[in-house]
Amino acid sequence: MSEELLVNVTPRETRVAVVENGMLQELHIERGSQRGVVGNIYKGKVQRVMPGMQAAFVDIGLERAAFLHANDIFRAAPLDVTEGEDAQAVPPPQVQIPITELLRDGAEIVVQVVKDPISSKGARLTTQISIPSRYLVLLPRSKVIGISARIEDDAERARLKTLMAELTAGGAGHGYIVRTNAEGQPAEALAEDIAYLGRVWALIERNAASAQQGTRIYEDLSLPLRAVRDLIRRDVDKVKVDSRETCEHLREFAAKYMPVLADKIEHYSGARPIFDMYGVEDEIQRALDKEVPLKSGGYLVIDQTEAMTTVDVNTGSFLGQRNLEETVYRTNLEAAQAVARQLRLRNLGGIIIIDFIDMHDAEHRRQVLRTLEKSLAKDHAKTTVYDFSPLGLVEMTRKRTVESLERQLCEPCHECSGRGMVKTGETVTYEIFREIVRAVRQFDAARLLVIASPKVVARITDEESNAVAELEEFIGKSIRFQADAQYLQEQFDVVLL
């Protein structure tokens, strides 16, 4: 398998694409005006404690107050973590202590952001600080050494645990999570990470002591550096960067923290833009479409709503060569792989419902579910997949820390206000007629002027001309219509003259 990281740098935006076998799998975007805050540490002020919610709102200097749940104040030490969790501590057990005994209004508190502000919701916070490096995650004031669950070899897990016990003996008493990237690494590499994390934590403690309320005391790395830290693995062939300055910066960072991989970083100097060269721009445009074609002729329909994301699988033009059950099975197998890629590419999170085409064979359902789980194995975000429901639906969850690709790049349609639909010209016509009657009953006027979109005015003066004549006779006043290209289809004004 061939895997490359492509880094596109412009003055106000940086994009990192993960390309496997020529296909775009992930896209990360960071804009100067909208840089994410996940991983940042702040000295906050408790604005309001909410006993009924077992939570508090904390001012950390962002536009909206951030949310801190009682579960995120006292956290249990993890024993094992998955890749999707290895930059954060695992969720704690249920809280027994009331939030009012843990926090009070106006109190100072050091917190870390675990989820960016999404839509109308503020950032999600925790007091269990975790600081990632290349191979480890530091858990200050914890005692536990955890090993990523994705390191499956028992001998390697035992080796890493023994190494960490030796390296941390007599230290500052912090806990660590050993990340998947640490598999096969020597003691020297882990020791370097421990020293680096110790320096970072010392700096955070100094900043926390002197910082004002509502200020940032630690900022996570920029997107290119995070990509090198978190996404480069041994199976990554190249990291191509179209900015010479950024390329040099990444080489220096890699030489310091991961010298074995530093040679994989190279400057892209081609005449064509790097994302055009690798077809990434086209893939980004397709990732914003609702419909996703499958090679077989089938297709997916992906709908993202506030509550959940739904994926509908259709056979389309795929007729198969045997019988209906076999055709459905083959389509669903292909769809399972496509769904896993689309969730990762579009960064869709939360509750996801997949409506596969109905299959009667229980073994076929098991194979489709197994294919979905296997395809999701490469996903850095934590996913949980449940069995087929009685209605034939597959329910799953995917951890979300930042906005989806669509919501990063798009905004609600100004014409339909995000509904995805607009009222027909006929509907708007009858709304205008009702508004005319309403206006005449309330106000006195000799005549009326209706201003609307060209399409609606054309329809009224053509198809509804008889209705207009009847309306003029009914209200006893003349009506004139004026088309204005600035008006959207649903917009109109009735002016009394």
Short mmCIF file of C-alpha atoms in Angstrom, two decimals:
data_model
loop_
_atom_site.label_atom_id
_atom_site.label_comp_id
_atom_site.label_asym_id
_atom_site.label_seq_id
_atom_site.Cartn_x
_atom_site.Cartn_y
_atom_site.Cartn_z
CA MET A 1 0.00 0.00 0.00
CA SER A 2 1.30 3.44 -0.98
CA GLU A 3 0.54 6.35 1.35
CA GLU A 4 1.57 9.99 1.00
CA LEU A 5 0.93 13.21 2.90
CA LEU A 6 0.47 16.32 0.75
CA VAL A 7 0.83 19.73 2.41
CA ASN A 8 -0.55 22.79 0.60
CA VAL A 9 0.39 26.14 2.17
CA THR A 10 -1.05 29.55 1.25
CA PRO A 11 -0.79 32.78 3.29
CA ARG A 12 -4.16 32.33 5.04
CA GLU A 13 -4.84 28.61 4.75
CA THR A 14 -2.98 25.33 5.19
CA ARG A 15 -4.35 21.98 3.99
CA VAL A 16 -3.00 18.48 4.59
CA ALA A 17 -4.26 15.56 2.50
CA VAL A 18 -3.72 11.88 3.29
CA VAL A 19 -3.60 9.95 0.00
CA GLU A 20 -3.60 6.13 -0.07
CA ASN A 21 -3.05 4.34 -3.39
CA GLY A 22 -3.88 7.53 -5.25
CA MET A 23 -7.17 8.13 -3.43
CA LEU A 24 -7.83 10.95 -0.96
CA GLN A 25 -8.68 9.52 2.47
CA GLU A 26 -8.45 12.47 4.86
CA LEU A 27 -8.35 16.24 4.58
CA HIS A 28 -7.29 18.59 7.37
CA ILE A 29 -7.78 22.35 7.03
CA GLU A 30 -6.46 25.19 9.16
CA ARG A 31 -7.28 28.81 8.39
CA GLY A 32 -5.66 31.82 10.01
CA SER A 33 -9.02 33.25 11.02
CA GLN A 34 -10.52 29.95 12.20
CA ARG A 35 -7.72 27.96 13.75
CA GLY A 36 -8.99 25.14 15.94
CA VAL A 37 -8.43 25.18 19.69
CA VAL A 38 -8.44 21.44 20.46
CA GLY A 39 -5.46 20.60 22.65
CA ASN A 40 -4.97 24.19 23.84
CA ILE A 41 -4.80 24.81 27.59
CA TYR A 42 -6.42 27.86 29.19
CA LYS A 43 -6.69 29.51 32.58
CA GLY A 44 -10.45 29.87 32.79
CA LYS A 45 -13.01 31.42 35.09
CA VAL A 46 -16.15 29.54 36.08
CA GLN A 47 -19.07 31.67 34.90
CA ARG A 48 -21.95 29.58 36.09
CA VAL A 49 -22.35 26.20 37.80
CA MET A 50 -25.40 24.24 36.61
CA PRO A 51 -26.34 21.63 39.26
CA GLY A 52 -29.19 20.24 37.15
CA MET A 53 -26.78 19.47 34.30
CA GLN A 54 -23.85 18.42 36.50
CA ALA A 55 -21.80 20.90 34.50
CA ALA A 56 -20.41 24.42 34.42
CA PHE A 57 -19.84 27.12 31.82
CA VAL A 58 -16.28 28.45 31.81
CA ASP A 59 -14.93 31.66 30.26
CA ILE A 60 -11.65 30.86 28.48
CA GLY A 61 -11.54 33.96 26.31
CA LEU A 62 -13.39 32.53 23.29
CA GLU A 63 -16.49 33.98 21.66
CA ARG A 64 -18.79 31.58 23.56
CA ALA A 65 -18.43 30.17 27.06
CA ALA A 66 -17.03 26.64 27.08
CA PHE A 67 -18.72 23.60 28.63
CA LEU A 68 -17.18 21.52 31.44
CA HIS A 69 -19.04 18.43 32.65
CA ALA A 70 -18.48 16.94 36.08
CA ASN A 71 -17.31 13.72 34.41
CA ASP A 72 -14.41 15.69 32.92
CA ILE A 73 -13.16 16.98 36.28
CA PHE A 74 -12.21 13.72 37.98
CA ARG A 75 -11.03 11.15 35.49
CA ALA A 76 -9.98 7.57 35.97
CA ALA A 77 -6.51 6.52 34.83
CA PRO A 78 -6.72 4.52 31.56
CA LEU A 79 -5.31 1.04 31.17
CA ASP A 80 -5.74 0.70 27.41
CA VAL A 81 -6.66 3.19 24.74
CA THR A 82 -7.45 3.09 21.05
CA GLU A 83 -5.72 5.21 18.45
CA GLY A 84 -8.65 7.56 18.37
CA GLU A 85 -8.21 8.24 22.05
CA ASP A 86 -4.48 8.25 22.41
CA ALA A 87 -4.20 12.02 22.57
CA GLN A 88 -6.81 12.24 25.32
CA ALA A 89 -7.51 10.33 28.49
CA VAL A 90 -10.36 7.84 28.25
CA PRO A 91 -13.77 8.84 29.65
CA PRO A 92 -14.09 8.49 33.42
CA PRO A 93 -16.61 6.49 35.41
CA GLN A 94 -19.86 8.09 36.48
CA VAL A 95 -19.49 11.00 38.85
CA GLN A 96 -20.76 10.55 42.39
CA ILE A 97 -19.87 14.02 43.72
CA PRO A 98 -22.28 16.91 42.95
CA ILE A 99 -20.81 19.57 40.69
CA THR A 100 -21.47 22.21 43.36
CA GLU A 101 -18.90 20.49 45.59
CA LEU A 102 -16.30 20.55 42.83
CA LEU A 103 -16.69 24.08 41.44
CA ARG A 104 -18.07 27.46 42.43
CA ASP A 105 -18.96 30.56 40.42
CA GLY A 106 -15.96 32.80 39.81
CA ALA A 107 -13.34 30.14 40.56
CA GLU A 108 -10.10 29.96 38.54
CA ILE A 109 -9.48 26.67 36.80
CA VAL A 110 -6.91 25.29 34.34
CA VAL A 111 -8.65 23.44 31.52
CA GLN A 112 -7.89 21.86 28.16
CA VAL A 113 -10.13 21.92 25.08
CA VAL A 114 -11.14 18.46 23.87
CA LYS A 115 -13.71 19.55 21.27
CA ASP A 116 -13.83 22.68 19.13
CA PRO A 117 -16.91 24.91 19.19
CA ILE A 118 -19.33 23.25 16.77
CA SER A 119 -22.35 25.05 15.30
CA SER A 120 -24.00 26.91 18.20
CA LYS A 121 -22.25 24.87 20.90
CA GLY A 122 -19.25 26.13 22.85
CA ALA A 123 -15.98 24.23 23.21
CA ARG A 124 -15.89 21.10 25.41
CA LEU A 125 -13.36 21.16 28.25
CA THR A 126 -11.57 18.82 30.64
CA THR A 127 -9.35 19.32 33.67
CA GLN A 128 -7.50 16.07 32.93
CA ILE A 129 -4.62 17.60 30.98
CA SER A 130 -2.97 15.44 28.33
CA ILE A 131 -0.02 16.50 26.17
CA PRO A 132 0.86 14.39 23.12
CA SER A 133 4.30 13.88 21.64
CA ARG A 134 5.44 11.61 18.85
CA TYR A 135 5.30 8.34 20.78
CA LEU A 136 3.68 9.22 24.13
CA VAL A 137 0.88 11.18 25.75
CA LEU A 138 1.72 12.77 29.09
CA LEU A 139 -0.94 12.58 31.82
CA PRO A 140 0.33 14.97 34.53
CA ARG A 141 -0.04 13.81 38.11
CA SER A 142 -1.25 10.39 37.03
CA LYS A 143 0.55 7.17 37.93
CA VAL A 144 -0.63 4.88 35.16
CA ILE A 145 1.28 3.59 32.14
CA GLY A 146 -1.18 2.72 29.37
CA ILE A 147 -0.49 1.00 26.05
CA SER A 148 -2.52 1.73 22.91
CA ALA A 149 -4.95 -1.10 22.22
CA ARG A 150 -3.88 -1.02 18.58
CA ILE A 151 -0.54 -2.51 19.55
CA GLU A 152 -1.81 -6.08 19.51
CA ASP A 153 1.40 -8.09 19.87
CA ASP A 154 1.59 -9.25 23.51
CA ALA A 155 5.39 -9.39 23.53
CA GLU A 156 5.66 -5.83 22.21
CA ARG A 157 3.13 -4.56 24.75
CA ALA A 158 5.12 -6.18 27.55
CA ARG A 159 8.38 -4.74 26.20
CA LEU A 160 6.97 -1.21 26.04
CA LYS A 161 5.44 -1.44 29.49
CA THR A 162 8.75 -2.62 30.96
CA LEU A 163 10.65 0.13 29.16
CA MET A 164 8.29 2.81 30.40
CA ALA A 165 8.44 1.51 33.96
CA GLU A 166 12.25 1.75 33.86
CA LEU A 167 12.30 5.17 32.20
CA THR A 168 9.80 6.72 34.61
CA ALA A 169 11.14 5.17 37.83
CA GLY A 170 12.00 7.92 40.29
CA GLY A 171 10.57 10.59 37.99
CA ALA A 172 8.00 13.31 38.57
CA GLY A 173 5.19 10.81 39.11
CA HIS A 174 3.36 11.47 35.86
CA GLY A 175 1.41 8.91 33.86
CA TYR A 176 1.85 8.14 30.16
CA ILE A 177 -0.04 6.55 27.30
CA VAL A 178 2.19 4.78 24.81
CA ARG A 179 0.89 5.60 21.33
CA THR A 180 0.65 3.24 18.38
CA ASN A 181 3.60 5.00 16.72
CA ALA A 182 5.85 3.73 19.54
CA GLU A 183 5.63 0.14 18.32
CA GLY A 184 9.18 -1.12 17.72
CA GLN A 185 10.85 2.06 18.97
CA PRO A 186 14.01 1.84 21.13
CA ALA A 187 14.33 3.11 24.70
CA GLU A 188 16.24 6.19 23.53
CA ALA A 189 13.31 7.44 21.45
CA LEU A 190 10.89 7.06 24.36
CA ALA A 191 13.36 8.72 26.75
CA GLU A 192 13.61 11.73 24.41
CA ASP A 193 9.83 12.06 24.38
CA ILE A 194 9.66 11.86 28.17
CA ALA A 195 12.24 14.65 28.47
CA TYR A 196 10.43 16.78 25.89
CA LEU A 197 7.07 16.34 27.62
CA GLY A 198 8.66 17.19 30.97
CA ARG A 199 9.90 20.51 29.58
CA VAL A 200 6.50 21.31 28.09
CA TRP A 201 4.70 20.58 31.37
CA ALA A 202 7.15 22.73 33.33
CA LEU A 203 6.44 25.61 30.93
CA ILE A 204 2.68 25.13 31.31
CA GLU A 205 2.95 25.22 35.11
CA ARG A 206 4.97 28.45 34.97
CA ASN A 207 2.50 30.05 32.56
CA ALA A 208 -0.49 28.93 34.63
CA ALA A 209 0.93 30.57 37.75
CA SER A 210 1.28 33.99 36.12
CA ALA A 211 -1.54 34.01 33.54
CA GLN A 212 -4.66 36.13 33.79
CA GLN A 213 -8.12 34.55 33.74
CA GLY A 214 -9.42 33.80 30.24
CA THR A 215 -5.98 33.51 28.63
CA ARG A 216 -4.26 30.69 26.76
CA ILE A 217 -1.28 29.17 28.52
CA TYR A 218 -0.41 26.46 25.99
CA GLU A 219 -1.12 26.15 22.27
CA ASP A 220 -0.93 22.91 20.31
CA LEU A 221 1.30 22.73 17.24
CA SER A 222 0.26 24.18 13.88
CA LEU A 223 -1.41 21.84 11.37
CA PRO A 224 1.75 20.88 9.37
CA LEU A 225 3.65 20.02 12.56
CA ARG A 226 0.68 18.10 13.98
CA ALA A 227 0.46 16.17 10.71
CA VAL A 228 4.13 15.17 10.95
CA ARG A 229 3.75 14.28 14.63
CA ASP A 230 0.51 12.32 14.35
CA LEU A 231 0.12 11.07 10.78
CA ILE A 232 3.60 9.98 9.64
CA ARG A 233 4.05 6.28 10.15
CA ARG A 234 6.48 3.78 8.71
CA ASP A 235 4.09 2.94 5.87
CA VAL A 236 4.00 6.60 4.76
CA ASP A 237 6.23 6.85 1.68
CA LYS A 238 6.55 10.62 1.31
CA VAL A 239 5.50 13.95 2.77
CA LYS A 240 5.37 16.50 -0.06
CA VAL A 241 5.18 20.19 0.83
CA ASP A 242 4.63 22.96 -1.70
CA SER A 243 6.16 25.66 0.53
CA ARG A 244 9.94 25.66 0.82
CA GLU A 245 9.86 27.51 4.14
CA THR A 246 7.33 25.11 5.66
CA CYS A 247 9.27 22.14 4.27
CA GLU A 248 12.45 23.28 5.99
CA HIS A 249 10.53 23.84 9.22
CA LEU A 250 9.09 20.32 9.06
CA ARG A 251 12.51 18.81 8.33
CA GLU A 252 13.99 20.55 11.37
CA PHE A 253 11.11 19.34 13.54
CA ALA A 254 11.43 15.78 12.23
CA ALA A 255 15.22 15.74 12.61
CA LYS A 256 14.79 16.69 16.26
CA TYR A 257 11.96 14.38 17.24
CA MET A 258 11.85 11.60 14.61
CA PRO A 259 15.15 11.48 12.71
CA VAL A 260 14.36 8.13 11.08
CA LEU A 261 11.48 9.74 9.17
CA ALA A 262 13.07 13.10 8.34
CA ASP A 263 14.22 11.94 4.90
CA LYS A 264 10.63 11.31 3.84
CA ILE A 265 9.85 15.04 3.81
CA GLU A 266 10.50 16.69 0.45
CA HIS A 267 9.69 19.96 -1.28
CA TYR A 268 7.23 19.87 -4.17
CA SER A 269 8.32 22.32 -6.87
CA GLY A 270 6.10 21.26 -9.75
CA ALA A 271 4.46 23.80 -12.07
CA ARG A 272 0.94 22.51 -11.33
CA PRO A 273 -0.53 23.10 -7.84
CA ILE A 274 0.13 20.04 -5.70
CA PHE A 275 -3.54 19.31 -5.02
CA ASP A 276 -4.33 19.56 -8.74
CA MET A 277 -1.45 17.24 -9.59
CA TYR A 278 -2.80 14.50 -7.34
CA GLY A 279 -6.49 15.08 -8.11
CA VAL A 280 -7.23 16.22 -4.56
CA GLU A 281 -9.16 19.36 -5.57
CA ASP A 282 -11.62 17.27 -7.60
CA GLU A 283 -12.04 14.85 -4.69
CA ILE A 284 -12.79 17.74 -2.32
CA GLN A 285 -15.54 18.99 -4.64
CA ARG A 286 -17.04 15.50 -4.85
CA ALA A 287 -16.91 15.20 -1.05
CA LEU A 288 -19.37 18.09 -0.83
CA ASP A 289 -21.98 16.28 -2.96
CA LYS A 290 -24.83 14.37 -1.34
CA GLU A 291 -24.59 11.54 -3.85
CA VAL A 292 -21.52 9.27 -4.02
CA PRO A 293 -21.29 6.97 -7.07
CA LEU A 294 -20.00 3.41 -6.65
CA LYS A 295 -17.91 1.66 -9.30
CA SER A 296 -20.58 -1.02 -9.73
CA GLY A 297 -23.20 1.55 -10.74
CA GLY A 298 -24.81 1.82 -7.32
CA TYR A 299 -24.58 4.96 -5.21
CA LEU A 300 -24.77 6.38 -1.69
CA VAL A 301 -26.87 9.34 -0.55
CA ILE A 302 -25.36 11.09 2.49
CA ASP A 303 -27.46 13.52 4.51
CA GLN A 304 -25.89 15.42 7.41
CA THR A 305 -28.35 16.89 9.92
CA GLU A 306 -27.98 18.45 13.36
CA ALA A 307 -29.00 15.22 15.12
CA MET A 308 -27.26 12.58 12.99
CA THR A 309 -25.90 11.61 9.59
CA THR A 310 -27.81 9.15 7.43
CA VAL A 311 -26.37 7.08 4.58
CA ASP A 312 -28.72 5.42 2.09
CA VAL A 313 -27.36 2.66 -0.18
CA ASN A 314 -28.94 2.14 -3.62
CA THR A 315 -28.22 -0.37 -6.41
CA GLY A 316 -28.68 2.29 -9.11
CA SER A 317 -27.80 0.87 -12.53
CA PHE A 318 -26.04 -2.23 -11.13
CA LEU A 319 -28.06 -5.27 -12.28
CA GLY A 320 -25.62 -8.03 -11.32
CA GLN A 321 -25.13 -11.30 -13.16
CA ARG A 322 -26.86 -13.85 -10.94
CA ASN A 323 -29.85 -13.15 -8.73
CA LEU A 324 -31.21 -10.21 -6.73
CA GLU A 325 -29.72 -11.35 -3.39
CA GLU A 326 -26.24 -11.63 -4.92
CA THR A 327 -26.59 -8.21 -6.58
CA VAL A 328 -27.64 -6.63 -3.29
CA TYR A 329 -24.82 -8.36 -1.40
CA ARG A 330 -22.13 -7.16 -3.84
CA THR A 331 -23.49 -3.61 -3.76
CA ASN A 332 -23.55 -3.56 0.04
CA LEU A 333 -19.97 -4.87 0.26
CA GLU A 334 -18.75 -2.08 -2.00
CA ALA A 335 -20.90 0.43 -0.12
CA ALA A 336 -19.43 -0.61 3.26
CA GLN A 337 -15.92 0.27 2.06
CA ALA A 338 -17.14 3.53 0.47
CA VAL A 339 -19.01 4.57 3.63
CA ALA A 340 -15.88 4.11 5.78
CA ARG A 341 -13.86 6.28 3.39
CA GLN A 342 -16.53 8.96 3.16
CA LEU A 343 -16.91 9.25 6.94
CA ARG A 344 -13.16 9.75 7.25
CA LEU A 345 -12.90 12.11 4.27
CA ARG A 346 -15.90 14.24 5.21
CA ASN A 347 -15.03 14.04 8.93
CA LEU A 348 -18.58 13.09 9.83
CA GLY A 349 -19.14 12.39 13.51
CA GLY A 350 -21.77 11.71 16.13
CA ILE A 351 -24.58 9.25 15.40
CA ILE A 352 -24.50 7.69 11.92
CA ILE A 353 -27.29 5.51 10.49
CA ILE A 354 -26.51 3.37 7.43
CA ASP A 355 -29.46 1.97 5.45
CA PHE A 356 -27.96 -0.92 3.52
CA ILE A 357 -30.15 -2.62 0.92
CA ASP A 358 -32.17 -5.39 2.60
CA MET A 359 -30.43 -8.77 2.69
CA HIS A 360 -32.18 -11.99 3.66
CA ASP A 361 -29.04 -14.10 4.10
CA ALA A 362 -27.67 -13.78 7.67
CA GLU A 363 -24.14 -14.64 6.50
CA HIS A 364 -24.26 -11.83 3.95
CA ARG A 365 -25.23 -9.38 6.71
CA ARG A 366 -22.31 -10.59 8.85
CA GLN A 367 -19.88 -10.18 5.94
CA VAL A 368 -21.08 -6.65 5.18
CA LEU A 369 -20.75 -5.67 8.84
CA ARG A 370 -17.26 -7.23 9.01
CA THR A 371 -16.22 -5.34 5.86
CA LEU A 372 -17.44 -2.06 7.38
CA GLU A 373 -15.52 -2.67 10.62
CA LYS A 374 -12.37 -3.67 8.74
CA SER A 375 -12.57 -0.56 6.53
CA LEU A 376 -12.97 1.64 9.61
CA ALA A 377 -9.85 0.18 11.24
CA LYS A 378 -7.60 2.82 9.62
CA ASP A 379 -9.72 5.68 10.93
CA HIS A 380 -7.91 7.81 13.54
CA ALA A 381 -11.24 8.76 15.13
CA LYS A 382 -12.80 6.27 17.51
CA THR A 383 -15.73 4.40 15.95
CA THR A 384 -18.28 2.01 17.44
CA VAL A 385 -20.42 -0.16 15.15
CA TYR A 386 -23.56 -2.01 16.23
CA ASP A 387 -25.27 -4.99 14.60
CA PHE A 388 -28.13 -4.71 12.11
CA SER A 389 -31.31 -3.45 13.78
CA PRO A 390 -34.69 -5.17 13.28
CA LEU A 391 -35.35 -2.59 10.53
CA GLY A 392 -32.14 -3.55 8.73
CA LEU A 393 -30.24 -0.41 9.72
CA VAL A 394 -26.65 -0.26 11.00
CA GLU A 395 -26.14 2.24 13.81
CA MET A 396 -22.66 3.52 14.60
CA THR A 397 -20.90 6.43 16.26
CA ARG A 398 -17.75 8.28 15.28
CA LYS A 399 -15.93 10.61 17.64
CA ARG A 400 -16.09 14.22 16.48
CA THR A 401 -13.73 16.93 17.71
CA VAL A 402 -13.96 19.45 14.84
CA GLU A 403 -16.59 20.50 12.31
CA SER A 404 -17.28 18.30 9.30
CA LEU A 405 -15.67 19.15 5.96
CA GLU A 406 -18.98 20.49 4.63
CA ARG A 407 -19.45 22.86 7.56
CA GLN A 408 -15.85 24.02 7.35
CA LEU A 409 -16.12 24.88 3.66
CA CYS A 410 -19.80 25.77 3.21
CA GLU A 411 -22.58 27.83 4.77
CA PRO A 412 -26.40 27.58 4.61
CA CYS A 413 -27.92 28.62 1.28
CA HIS A 414 -29.04 32.25 1.44
CA GLU A 415 -32.03 31.47 -0.76
CA CYS A 416 -33.46 28.51 1.15
CA SER A 417 -31.86 29.25 4.58
CA GLY A 418 -30.28 25.81 4.68
CA ARG A 419 -33.50 23.85 4.09
CA GLY A 420 -32.22 22.49 0.81
CA MET A 421 -35.57 23.42 -0.80
CA VAL A 422 -37.23 26.64 -2.00
CA LYS A 423 -40.92 27.41 -2.40
CA THR A 424 -42.22 26.96 -5.93
CA GLY A 425 -43.18 29.94 -8.05
CA GLU A 426 -46.82 28.88 -7.70
CA THR A 427 -46.60 28.87 -3.89
CA VAL A 428 -45.00 32.34 -3.84
CA THR A 429 -47.65 33.63 -6.27
CA TYR A 430 -50.49 32.68 -3.94
CA GLU A 431 -48.62 34.13 -0.96
CA ILE A 432 -48.43 37.43 -2.89
CA PHE A 433 -52.17 37.33 -3.59
CA ARG A 434 -52.96 36.76 0.09
CA GLU A 435 -50.61 39.57 1.11
CA ILE A 436 -52.33 41.95 -1.32
CA VAL A 437 -55.74 41.21 0.22
CA ARG A 438 -54.30 41.58 3.73
CA ALA A 439 -52.68 44.95 2.87
CA VAL A 440 -55.81 46.38 1.25
CA ARG A 441 -57.91 45.51 4.31
CA GLN A 442 -55.46 47.22 6.66
CA PHE A 443 -54.42 50.29 4.68
CA ASP A 444 -55.97 52.67 2.19
CA ALA A 445 -54.25 53.01 -1.19
CA ALA A 446 -55.18 53.90 -4.75
CA ARG A 447 -53.07 51.19 -6.35
CA LEU A 448 -50.47 48.57 -5.48
CA LEU A 449 -46.98 47.72 -6.70
CA VAL A 450 -45.61 44.17 -6.25
CA ILE A 451 -41.84 43.70 -6.51
CA ALA A 452 -40.65 40.09 -6.83
CA SER A 453 -38.10 37.88 -8.58
CA PRO A 454 -38.20 37.80 -12.41
CA LYS A 455 -39.31 34.15 -12.42
CA VAL A 456 -42.29 34.80 -10.14
CA VAL A 457 -43.32 38.01 -11.95
CA ALA A 458 -43.16 36.22 -15.32
CA ARG A 459 -45.36 33.46 -13.98
CA ILE A 460 -47.93 35.89 -12.55
CA THR A 461 -48.19 38.03 -15.69
CA ASP A 462 -48.40 34.96 -17.93
CA GLU A 463 -50.07 31.97 -16.28
CA GLU A 464 -51.97 33.93 -13.59
CA SER A 465 -53.09 36.93 -15.63
CA ASN A 466 -56.76 35.95 -15.30
CA ALA A 467 -56.36 35.53 -11.55
CA VAL A 468 -54.79 39.01 -11.32
CA ALA A 469 -57.73 40.51 -13.20
CA GLU A 470 -60.19 38.81 -10.83
CA LEU A 471 -58.19 40.02 -7.82
CA GLU A 472 -58.16 43.62 -9.10
CA GLU A 473 -61.93 43.50 -9.53
CA PHE A 474 -62.34 41.99 -6.05
CA ILE A 475 -60.27 44.66 -4.24
CA GLY A 476 -61.25 47.51 -6.55
CA LYS A 477 -57.68 48.63 -7.14
CA SER A 478 -55.08 48.22 -9.89
CA ILE A 479 -51.97 46.06 -9.32
CA ARG A 480 -48.66 46.57 -11.10
CA PHE A 481 -45.83 44.01 -11.05
CA GLN A 482 -42.09 44.81 -11.21
CA ALA A 483 -39.33 42.23 -11.62
CA ASP A 484 -36.11 42.75 -9.65
CA ALA A 485 -33.15 40.42 -10.21
CA GLN A 486 -31.91 41.14 -6.68
CA TYR A 487 -34.95 39.37 -5.19
CA LEU A 488 -34.66 35.66 -4.43
CA GLN A 489 -37.51 33.38 -5.47
CA GLU A 490 -39.22 33.49 -2.07
CA GLN A 491 -38.82 37.24 -1.59
CA PHE A 492 -41.41 39.87 -2.52
CA ASP A 493 -42.74 43.25 -1.38
CA VAL A 494 -46.25 44.67 -1.71
CA VAL A 495 -46.04 48.49 -1.88
CA LEU A 496 -49.10 50.72 -1.38
CA LEU A 497 -49.16 53.77 -3.70
#
